Amino acid sequence: MEPNDADSATAPPPELSVVVPCFNEREVLPELYGRLRKACEQAGVTYEIIFIDDGSRDGTPNEIKRLSQEDSTVRGVLLSRNFGHQAAVSAGYDHARGRAVLVMDADLQHPPELIPEFLAQWRAGYDVVYAYRRNVPARWGYRMHNWLCNVTIPREAADFRLLDRVVVEALRRMPERNRFVRGLVAWLGFRQIGIPYDQAERVAGRPSYSLRKHLNIRFDSVFSFSTVPLRISVYLGLVTLVLGIIYAAYILAVLLIRGRAAVEPGWPALIITVLVLGGVQLLCLGMVAEYVGRVYEEVKQRPLYVVRELTEG
Ligand code: UDP
Ligand code: MG
């Protein structure tokens, strides 16, 4: 996977690569392209725009092909099927050639007009410039994540960020399959700075991120950055063990004092014990399974994404 080499021999790398993952975004692409181009020209940088088609079913690939034929600064990376947003972003980082790489959503919720600000901070010496949404209280997800994990993800940081080439290369060397890019970038360190922005409404199309996908991302982010859930299962086990010992002591005491078993609590105590124990055991098993599953994913060493076609002008 060395897409950078062949190209860099022919043309000097642009200053800025703009990477846009697209999943069923045909309707917004023309407007996005227009505003992106304008923003880049006004910022006065040499640039390339890389559209990653993440297995769209609405003609997005044709639109990308058309744009890349018309404009030599546009390149398209068409994936063989839908691999998910994070994989598409990774494909973008692999194919970008710029000295800095900016990732943004296709739906224009991330305003391209912010590009000069990104560049200003980058030129001021920051390696990671991430945009965060103004006036949004941190959701429980971030709090929980930062509480559980050792890396602190800046609150409400979006997948709208500029990375210096050095950081991109460091990120590409991180081998994990479960890629929660926001977390990986936070883990990497470097000089980071946030810039606020106002999130616009989606211009057209529908958000493709369902609740299930959001939950998946949350799970990925916690289980790939933290072993705290494993420790929680240990604590849960300890608590149930202590409760069990207390209850056993009570039963034995009654047996010794009265000379026969305490029958009063009867089946309620029994059923509660069985249910609670069963629940705790399943929960802990599930947590271990999460990690086993992740280990399995990593061990398989499958590629993160498969490219079907590269389009260039
Ligand atoms: N996206 C993608 N693959 C997917 C889902 C989404 O490449 O499987 C892209 C999508 O085209 C958009 C970005 O990821 O550019 C964010 O998606 P969306 O706007 O649906 O998410 P939200 O704004 O709700 O977080
Ligand atoms: Mg969106």
mmCIF file of C-alpha atoms and ligand atoms in Angstrom:
data_model
loop_
_atom_site.group_PDB
_atom_site.id
_atom_site.type_symbol
_atom_site.label_atom_id
_atom_site.label_comp_id
_atom_site.label_asym_id
_atom_site.label_seq_id
_atom_site.Cartn_x
_atom_site.Cartn_y
_atom_site.Cartn_z
ATOM 1 C CA MET A 1 0.000 0.000 0.000
ATOM 2 C CA GLU A 2 2.282 2.735 -1.230
ATOM 3 C CA PRO A 3 0.049 5.073 -3.176
ATOM 4 C CA ASN A 4 2.201 8.070 -2.368
ATOM 5 C CA ASP A 5 5.339 6.989 -4.134
ATOM 6 C CA ALA A 6 4.245 6.647 -7.735
ATOM 7 C CA ASP A 7 2.619 10.056 -7.780
ATOM 8 C CA SER A 8 5.208 12.004 -5.896
ATOM 9 C CA ALA A 9 7.808 11.132 -8.521
ATOM 10 C CA THR A 10 5.914 13.070 -11.166
ATOM 11 C CA ALA A 11 4.411 16.106 -9.430
ATOM 12 C CA PRO A 12 5.538 18.085 -6.418
ATOM 13 C CA PRO A 13 3.205 17.504 -3.480
ATOM 14 C CA PRO A 14 0.617 20.240 -2.895
ATOM 15 C CA GLU A 15 0.608 22.141 0.369
ATOM 16 C CA LEU A 16 -2.880 21.023 1.287
ATOM 17 C CA SER A 17 -4.872 17.843 0.680
ATOM 18 C CA VAL A 18 -8.562 18.036 1.413
ATOM 19 C CA VAL A 19 -10.017 14.583 2.075
ATOM 20 C CA VAL A 20 -13.779 14.141 1.852
ATOM 21 C CA PRO A 21 -15.372 10.768 2.635
ATOM 22 C CA CYS A 22 -18.627 10.435 0.702
ATOM 23 C CA PHE A 23 -21.431 7.977 1.226
ATOM 24 C CA ASN A 24 -24.461 8.690 -0.969
ATOM 25 C CA GLU A 25 -23.624 12.383 -1.324
ATOM 26 C CA ARG A 26 -24.300 12.943 -5.035
ATOM 27 C CA GLU A 27 -26.676 15.848 -4.421
ATOM 28 C CA VAL A 28 -24.259 17.868 -2.305
ATOM 29 C CA LEU A 29 -21.067 17.206 -4.241
ATOM 30 C CA PRO A 30 -21.374 20.049 -6.801
ATOM 31 C CA GLU A 31 -21.979 22.685 -4.133
ATOM 32 C CA LEU A 32 -19.316 21.229 -1.873
ATOM 33 C CA TYR A 33 -16.812 21.220 -4.721
ATOM 34 C CA GLY A 34 -17.610 24.828 -5.631
ATOM 35 C CA ARG A 35 -17.240 26.133 -2.104
ATOM 36 C CA LEU A 36 -14.132 24.055 -1.443
ATOM 37 C CA ARG A 37 -12.420 25.313 -4.544
ATOM 38 C CA LYS A 38 -13.276 28.882 -3.759
ATOM 39 C CA ALA A 39 -12.025 28.562 -0.183
ATOM 40 C CA CYS A 40 -8.743 26.990 -1.308
ATOM 41 C CA GLU A 41 -8.142 29.582 -4.040
ATOM 42 C CA GLN A 42 -8.842 32.407 -1.615
ATOM 43 C CA ALA A 43 -6.481 30.876 0.933
ATOM 44 C CA GLY A 44 -3.771 30.931 -1.732
ATOM 45 C CA VAL A 45 -2.450 27.406 -1.264
ATOM 46 C CA THR A 46 -1.563 24.709 -3.694
ATOM 47 C CA TYR A 47 -4.106 21.999 -3.039
ATOM 48 C CA GLU A 48 -5.686 18.739 -4.085
ATOM 49 C CA ILE A 49 -9.181 17.528 -3.293
ATOM 50 C CA ILE A 50 -9.594 13.814 -2.672
ATOM 51 C CA PHE A 51 -13.080 12.374 -2.662
ATOM 52 C CA ILE A 52 -13.337 8.934 -1.114
ATOM 53 C CA ASP A 53 -16.419 7.098 -2.314
ATOM 54 C CA ASP A 54 -17.406 4.717 0.446
ATOM 55 C CA GLY A 55 -19.502 2.355 -1.668
ATOM 56 C CA SER A 56 -22.299 4.805 -2.471
ATOM 57 C CA ARG A 57 -25.376 3.570 -4.297
ATOM 58 C CA ASP A 58 -26.630 6.904 -5.646
ATOM 59 C CA GLY A 59 -24.239 7.774 -8.450
ATOM 60 C CA THR A 60 -21.681 9.516 -6.245
ATOM 61 C CA PRO A 61 -18.797 7.667 -8.003
ATOM 62 C CA ASN A 62 -19.859 9.024 -11.406
ATOM 63 C CA GLU A 63 -20.023 12.531 -10.012
ATOM 64 C CA ILE A 64 -16.537 12.128 -8.554
ATOM 65 C CA LYS A 65 -15.230 10.810 -11.873
ATOM 66 C CA ARG A 66 -16.765 13.762 -13.701
ATOM 67 C CA LEU A 67 -15.204 16.284 -11.310
ATOM 68 C CA SER A 68 -11.785 14.646 -11.487
ATOM 69 C CA GLN A 69 -11.865 14.684 -15.284
ATOM 70 C CA GLU A 70 -12.791 18.361 -15.360
ATOM 71 C CA ASP A 71 -10.352 19.509 -12.693
ATOM 72 C CA SER A 72 -6.845 18.125 -12.278
ATOM 73 C CA THR A 73 -6.779 19.085 -8.584
ATOM 74 C CA VAL A 74 -9.574 16.583 -7.929
ATOM 75 C CA ARG A 75 -8.796 12.919 -7.335
ATOM 76 C CA GLY A 76 -11.166 10.132 -6.511
ATOM 77 C CA VAL A 77 -10.614 6.965 -4.520
ATOM 78 C CA LEU A 78 -13.508 4.594 -5.085
ATOM 79 C CA LEU A 79 -13.809 1.840 -2.500
ATOM 80 C CA SER A 80 -15.151 -1.554 -3.463
ATOM 81 C CA ARG A 81 -18.036 -1.376 -0.968
ATOM 82 C CA ASN A 82 -19.172 0.521 2.113
ATOM 83 C CA PHE A 83 -16.419 0.242 4.708
ATOM 84 C CA GLY A 84 -17.623 2.966 7.057
ATOM 85 C CA HIS A 85 -16.627 6.530 7.685
ATOM 86 C CA GLN A 86 -13.496 5.811 9.712
ATOM 87 C CA ALA A 87 -12.109 3.420 7.083
ATOM 88 C CA ALA A 88 -12.846 5.963 4.349
ATOM 89 C CA VAL A 89 -10.927 8.588 6.317
ATOM 90 C CA SER A 90 -8.010 6.162 6.633
ATOM 91 C CA ALA A 91 -8.076 5.626 2.865
ATOM 92 C CA GLY A 92 -7.894 9.401 2.519
ATOM 93 C CA TYR A 93 -4.832 9.647 4.739
ATOM 94 C CA ASP A 94 -3.161 6.900 2.695
ATOM 95 C CA HIS A 95 -3.771 8.637 -0.627
ATOM 96 C CA ALA A 96 -3.199 12.263 0.354
ATOM 97 C CA ARG A 97 0.091 13.804 -0.752
ATOM 98 C CA GLY A 98 -0.120 17.248 0.811
ATOM 99 C CA ARG A 99 2.145 18.736 3.465
ATOM 100 C CA ALA A 100 -1.040 19.049 5.501
ATOM 101 C CA VAL A 101 -4.181 16.940 5.251
ATOM 102 C CA LEU A 102 -7.627 18.289 6.083
ATOM 103 C CA VAL A 103 -10.539 15.890 6.554
ATOM 104 C CA MET A 104 -14.117 17.119 6.383
ATOM 105 C CA ASP A 105 -17.637 15.766 5.893
ATOM 106 C CA ALA A 106 -19.219 15.947 2.472
ATOM 107 C CA ASP A 107 -22.573 17.261 3.657
ATOM 108 C CA LEU A 108 -21.311 20.830 4.198
ATOM 109 C CA GLN A 109 -21.940 20.618 7.921
ATOM 110 C CA HIS A 110 -18.255 21.436 8.059
ATOM 111 C CA PRO A 111 -17.915 24.846 6.377
ATOM 112 C CA PRO A 112 -15.042 24.937 3.836
ATOM 113 C CA GLU A 113 -14.750 28.651 4.605
ATOM 114 C CA LEU A 114 -12.846 27.650 7.740
ATOM 115 C CA ILE A 115 -9.866 26.510 5.652
ATOM 116 C CA PRO A 116 -7.897 29.779 6.034
ATOM 117 C CA GLU A 117 -8.192 29.469 9.822
ATOM 118 C CA PHE A 118 -6.910 25.895 9.731
ATOM 119 C CA LEU A 119 -3.985 26.995 7.587
ATOM 120 C CA ALA A 120 -3.216 29.957 9.840
ATOM 121 C CA GLN A 121 -2.906 27.737 12.920
ATOM 122 C CA TRP A 122 -0.887 25.163 10.982
ATOM 123 C CA ARG A 123 1.500 27.848 9.750
ATOM 124 C CA ALA A 124 1.727 29.137 13.309
ATOM 125 C CA GLY A 125 3.312 25.804 14.161
ATOM 126 C CA TYR A 126 0.495 23.505 15.268
ATOM 127 C CA ASP A 127 0.613 19.921 13.984
ATOM 128 C CA VAL A 128 -3.014 19.095 14.722
ATOM 129 C CA VAL A 129 -5.771 21.636 14.208
ATOM 130 C CA TYR A 130 -9.207 20.289 15.017
ATOM 131 C CA ALA A 131 -12.527 22.072 14.769
ATOM 132 C CA TYR A 132 -15.025 21.779 17.567
ATOM 133 C CA ARG A 133 -18.645 22.815 17.627
ATOM 134 C CA ARG A 134 -19.396 26.073 19.337
ATOM 135 C CA ASN A 135 -22.077 26.173 22.018
ATOM 136 C CA VAL A 136 -22.613 22.467 22.329
ATOM 137 C CA PRO A 137 -22.514 21.032 25.821
ATOM 138 C CA ALA A 138 -20.342 17.936 26.063
ATOM 139 C CA ARG A 139 -22.517 14.922 25.620
ATOM 140 C CA TRP A 140 -22.452 12.048 28.054
ATOM 141 C CA GLY A 141 -20.525 10.014 25.522
ATOM 142 C CA TYR A 142 -17.448 12.193 25.740
ATOM 143 C CA ARG A 143 -17.582 12.398 29.507
ATOM 144 C CA MET A 144 -17.855 8.643 29.788
ATOM 145 C CA HIS A 145 -15.112 8.141 27.257
ATOM 146 C CA ASN A 146 -12.693 10.518 28.921
ATOM 147 C CA TRP A 147 -13.497 9.041 32.298
ATOM 148 C CA LEU A 148 -12.898 5.484 31.111
ATOM 149 C CA CYS A 149 -9.874 6.061 28.927
ATOM 150 C CA ASN A 150 -6.493 7.556 29.424
ATOM 151 C CA VAL A 151 -6.647 9.671 26.313
ATOM 152 C CA THR A 152 -8.723 12.802 26.546
ATOM 153 C CA ILE A 153 -10.640 13.588 23.407
ATOM 154 C CA PRO A 154 -11.314 17.315 23.253
ATOM 155 C CA ARG A 155 -15.016 17.694 23.760
ATOM 156 C CA GLU A 156 -17.157 17.962 20.674
ATOM 157 C CA ALA A 157 -14.154 17.673 18.408
ATOM 158 C CA ALA A 158 -15.568 16.738 15.038
ATOM 159 C CA ASP A 159 -13.988 14.663 12.304
ATOM 160 C CA PHE A 160 -13.010 18.004 10.844
ATOM 161 C CA ARG A 161 -9.312 18.411 11.333
ATOM 162 C CA LEU A 162 -6.026 19.277 9.719
ATOM 163 C CA LEU A 163 -2.975 17.131 10.333
ATOM 164 C CA ASP A 164 0.586 17.928 9.461
ATOM 165 C CA ARG A 165 2.346 15.379 7.239
ATOM 166 C CA VAL A 166 4.371 14.200 10.263
ATOM 167 C CA VAL A 167 1.178 13.336 12.144
ATOM 168 C CA VAL A 168 -0.361 11.668 9.094
ATOM 169 C CA GLU A 169 2.650 9.396 8.796
ATOM 170 C CA ALA A 170 2.501 8.582 12.511
ATOM 171 C CA LEU A 171 -1.206 7.815 12.184
ATOM 172 C CA ARG A 172 -0.616 5.576 9.172
ATOM 173 C CA ARG A 173 1.877 3.591 11.184
ATOM 174 C CA MET A 174 -0.728 2.788 13.836
ATOM 175 C CA PRO A 175 -1.684 -0.725 12.888
ATOM 176 C CA GLU A 176 -5.051 -1.229 14.532
ATOM 177 C CA ARG A 177 -8.106 -2.291 12.548
ATOM 178 C CA ASN A 178 -10.604 -0.702 14.881
ATOM 179 C CA ARG A 179 -9.950 2.846 13.901
ATOM 180 C CA PHE A 180 -11.534 5.503 15.964
ATOM 181 C CA VAL A 181 -9.500 8.227 14.304
ATOM 182 C CA ARG A 182 -10.439 10.978 16.753
ATOM 183 C CA GLY A 183 -9.084 8.891 19.620
ATOM 184 C CA LEU A 184 -5.948 7.854 17.737
ATOM 185 C CA VAL A 185 -5.148 11.479 16.969
ATOM 186 C CA ALA A 186 -5.655 12.449 20.612
ATOM 187 C CA TRP A 187 -3.395 9.568 21.643
ATOM 188 C CA LEU A 188 -0.630 10.713 19.276
ATOM 189 C CA GLY A 189 -0.075 14.021 21.030
ATOM 190 C CA PHE A 190 1.929 16.633 19.088
ATOM 191 C CA ARG A 191 1.004 20.309 19.281
ATOM 192 C CA GLN A 192 -2.759 20.430 19.058
ATOM 193 C CA ILE A 193 -5.181 23.303 18.960
ATOM 194 C CA GLY A 194 -8.941 23.585 18.524
ATOM 195 C CA ILE A 195 -10.853 26.169 16.551
ATOM 196 C CA PRO A 196 -14.606 26.668 17.075
ATOM 197 C CA TYR A 197 -17.156 26.528 14.285
ATOM 198 C CA ASP A 198 -20.914 26.630 13.885
ATOM 199 C CA GLN A 199 -22.278 23.426 12.476
ATOM 200 C CA ALA A 200 -24.578 24.012 9.538
ATOM 201 C CA GLU A 201 -27.561 21.903 8.621
ATOM 202 C CA ARG A 202 -26.985 19.065 6.195
ATOM 203 C CA VAL A 203 -27.411 20.608 2.717
ATOM 204 C CA ALA A 204 -29.072 17.623 1.068
ATOM 205 C CA GLY A 205 -29.390 13.901 1.443
ATOM 206 C CA ARG A 206 -29.822 12.159 4.754
ATOM 207 C CA PRO A 207 -27.439 11.530 7.610
ATOM 208 C CA SER A 208 -26.236 8.003 7.108
ATOM 209 C CA TYR A 209 -25.036 7.593 10.642
ATOM 210 C CA SER A 210 -27.738 5.678 12.408
ATOM 211 C CA LEU A 211 -28.019 5.331 16.159
ATOM 212 C CA ARG A 212 -26.503 1.901 15.752
ATOM 213 C CA LYS A 213 -23.426 3.311 14.015
ATOM 214 C CA HIS A 214 -23.046 5.990 16.688
ATOM 215 C CA LEU A 215 -23.245 3.320 19.369
ATOM 216 C CA ASN A 216 -20.696 1.235 17.502
ATOM 217 C CA ILE A 217 -18.309 4.173 17.403
ATOM 218 C CA ARG A 218 -18.808 4.737 21.116
ATOM 219 C CA PHE A 219 -18.094 1.087 21.818
ATOM 220 C CA ASP A 220 -15.037 1.145 19.582
ATOM 221 C CA SER A 221 -13.758 4.248 21.268
ATOM 222 C CA VAL A 222 -14.087 2.812 24.751
ATOM 223 C CA PHE A 223 -12.987 -0.752 24.156
ATOM 224 C CA SER A 224 -10.029 0.178 21.977
ATOM 225 C CA PHE A 225 -8.647 2.737 24.391
ATOM 226 C CA SER A 226 -9.425 1.317 27.767
ATOM 227 C CA THR A 227 -9.234 -1.833 29.795
ATOM 228 C CA VAL A 228 -11.378 -0.275 32.526
ATOM 229 C CA PRO A 229 -14.372 -2.489 31.574
ATOM 230 C CA LEU A 230 -12.209 -5.504 32.382
ATOM 231 C CA ARG A 231 -11.527 -4.012 35.787
ATOM 232 C CA ILE A 232 -15.224 -3.264 36.253
ATOM 233 C CA SER A 233 -15.912 -6.961 35.797
ATOM 234 C CA VAL A 234 -13.357 -7.727 38.502
ATOM 235 C CA TYR A 235 -15.056 -5.273 40.867
ATOM 236 C CA LEU A 236 -18.477 -6.684 40.048
ATOM 237 C CA GLY A 237 -17.168 -10.142 40.808
ATOM 238 C CA LEU A 238 -15.684 -8.931 44.111
ATOM 239 C CA VAL A 239 -18.925 -7.278 45.198
ATOM 240 C CA THR A 240 -21.000 -10.371 44.425
ATOM 241 C CA LEU A 241 -18.416 -12.525 46.179
ATOM 242 C CA VAL A 242 -18.592 -10.397 49.339
ATOM 243 C CA LEU A 243 -22.400 -10.398 49.261
ATOM 244 C CA GLY A 244 -22.320 -14.174 48.807
ATOM 245 C CA ILE A 245 -19.983 -14.633 51.785
ATOM 246 C CA ILE A 246 -22.222 -12.470 53.992
ATOM 247 C CA TYR A 247 -25.250 -14.458 52.955
ATOM 248 C CA ALA A 248 -23.437 -17.759 53.510
ATOM 249 C CA ALA A 249 -22.386 -16.605 57.000
ATOM 250 C CA TYR A 250 -26.008 -15.759 57.780
ATOM 251 C CA ILE A 251 -27.234 -19.157 56.638
ATOM 252 C CA LEU A 252 -24.530 -20.967 58.608
ATOM 253 C CA ALA A 253 -25.216 -18.873 61.723
ATOM 254 C CA VAL A 254 -28.907 -19.706 61.592
ATOM 255 C CA LEU A 255 -28.043 -23.370 61.070
ATOM 256 C CA LEU A 256 -25.735 -23.393 64.117
ATOM 257 C CA ILE A 257 -28.058 -21.466 66.429
ATOM 258 C CA ARG A 258 -31.335 -23.110 65.497
ATOM 259 C CA GLY A 259 -29.949 -26.459 64.517
ATOM 260 C CA ARG A 260 -31.789 -26.392 61.192
ATOM 261 C CA ALA A 261 -31.604 -24.443 57.973
ATOM 262 C CA ALA A 262 -33.282 -21.046 57.712
ATOM 263 C CA VAL A 263 -36.197 -21.585 55.387
ATOM 264 C CA GLU A 264 -37.988 -18.257 55.782
ATOM 265 C CA PRO A 265 -36.386 -16.428 52.820
ATOM 266 C CA GLY A 266 -37.197 -19.471 50.710
ATOM 267 C CA TRP A 267 -37.395 -19.192 46.956
ATOM 268 C CA PRO A 268 -37.246 -15.340 46.663
ATOM 269 C CA ALA A 269 -33.693 -15.361 48.005
ATOM 270 C CA LEU A 270 -32.859 -18.257 45.740
ATOM 271 C CA ILE A 271 -34.273 -16.726 42.591
ATOM 272 C CA ILE A 272 -32.655 -13.342 43.302
ATOM 273 C CA THR A 273 -29.295 -14.978 43.802
ATOM 274 C CA VAL A 274 -29.596 -16.969 40.584
ATOM 275 C CA LEU A 275 -30.717 -13.986 38.526
ATOM 276 C CA VAL A 276 -28.142 -11.526 39.886
ATOM 277 C CA LEU A 277 -25.319 -13.996 39.569
ATOM 278 C CA GLY A 278 -26.406 -14.960 36.062
ATOM 279 C CA GLY A 279 -26.563 -11.296 35.065
ATOM 280 C CA VAL A 280 -23.170 -10.440 36.490
ATOM 281 C CA GLN A 281 -21.594 -13.456 34.837
ATOM 282 C CA LEU A 282 -23.076 -12.691 31.439
ATOM 283 C CA LEU A 283 -22.037 -9.036 31.688
ATOM 284 C CA CYS A 284 -18.457 -9.942 32.519
ATOM 285 C CA LEU A 285 -18.382 -12.594 29.834
ATOM 286 C CA GLY A 286 -19.658 -10.012 27.356
ATOM 287 C CA MET A 287 -16.928 -7.562 28.302
ATOM 288 C CA VAL A 288 -14.247 -10.193 27.878
ATOM 289 C CA ALA A 289 -15.836 -11.174 24.562
ATOM 290 C CA GLU A 290 -15.546 -7.566 23.347
ATOM 291 C CA TYR A 291 -11.794 -7.752 23.801
ATOM 292 C CA VAL A 292 -11.517 -11.253 22.361
ATOM 293 C CA GLY A 293 -13.439 -10.058 19.305
ATOM 294 C CA ARG A 294 -11.094 -7.124 18.932
ATOM 295 C CA VAL A 295 -8.041 -9.342 19.244
ATOM 296 C CA TYR A 296 -9.540 -11.568 16.535
ATOM 297 C CA GLU A 297 -10.105 -8.563 14.246
ATOM 298 C CA GLU A 298 -6.507 -7.447 14.720
ATOM 299 C CA VAL A 299 -5.031 -10.894 14.255
ATOM 300 C CA LYS A 300 -6.767 -11.401 10.906
ATOM 301 C CA GLN A 301 -4.817 -8.431 9.539
ATOM 302 C CA ARG A 302 -7.359 -7.725 6.842
ATOM 303 C CA PRO A 303 -6.931 -4.450 4.989
ATOM 304 C CA LEU A 304 -9.023 -1.562 6.332
ATOM 305 C CA TYR A 305 -10.554 -0.926 2.934
ATOM 306 C CA VAL A 306 -10.293 -2.130 -0.647
ATOM 307 C CA VAL A 307 -9.883 0.290 -3.530
ATOM 308 C CA ARG A 308 -11.887 -0.449 -6.662
ATOM 309 C CA GLU A 309 -10.664 2.415 -8.796
ATOM 310 C CA LEU A 310 -8.579 5.565 -8.646
ATOM 311 C CA THR A 311 -9.712 8.488 -10.770
ATOM 312 C CA GLU A 312 -7.480 11.343 -11.776
ATOM 313 C CA GLY A 313 -7.771 14.101 -14.285
HETATM 314 N N1 UDP B 1 -19.768 8.553 5.542
HETATM 315 C C1 UDP B 1 -18.959 7.569 4.951
HETATM 316 N N2 UDP B 1 -19.282 6.248 5.143
HETATM 317 C C2 UDP B 1 -20.358 5.851 5.899
HETATM 318 C C3 UDP B 1 -21.146 6.858 6.512
HETATM 319 C C4 UDP B 1 -20.812 8.183 6.313
HETATM 320 O O1 UDP B 1 -17.982 7.866 4.272
HETATM 321 O O2 UDP B 1 -20.600 4.652 6.021
HETATM 322 C C5 UDP B 1 -19.434 9.966 5.339
HETATM 323 C C6 UDP B 1 -20.586 10.847 4.872
HETATM 324 O O3 UDP B 1 -20.683 10.877 3.471
HETATM 325 C C7 UDP B 1 -20.198 12.199 5.430
HETATM 326 C C8 UDP B 1 -19.476 11.846 6.722
HETATM 327 O O4 UDP B 1 -19.058 10.491 6.585
HETATM 328 O O5 UDP B 1 -19.299 12.883 4.581
HETATM 329 C C9 UDP B 1 -20.355 12.021 7.948
HETATM 330 O O6 UDP B 1 -21.551 11.304 7.780
HETATM 331 P P1 UDP B 1 -22.973 11.884 8.239
HETATM 332 O O7 UDP B 1 -23.137 13.280 7.768
HETATM 333 O O8 UDP B 1 -23.981 10.876 7.827
HETATM 334 O O9 UDP B 1 -22.774 11.829 9.820
HETATM 335 P P2 UDP B 1 -23.214 12.905 10.943
HETATM 336 O O10 UDP B 1 -23.090 14.273 10.357
HETATM 337 O O11 UDP B 1 -24.595 12.538 11.319
HETATM 338 O O12 UDP B 1 -22.218 12.651 12.047
HETATM 339 MG MG MG B 2 -23.405 15.052 8.675
#
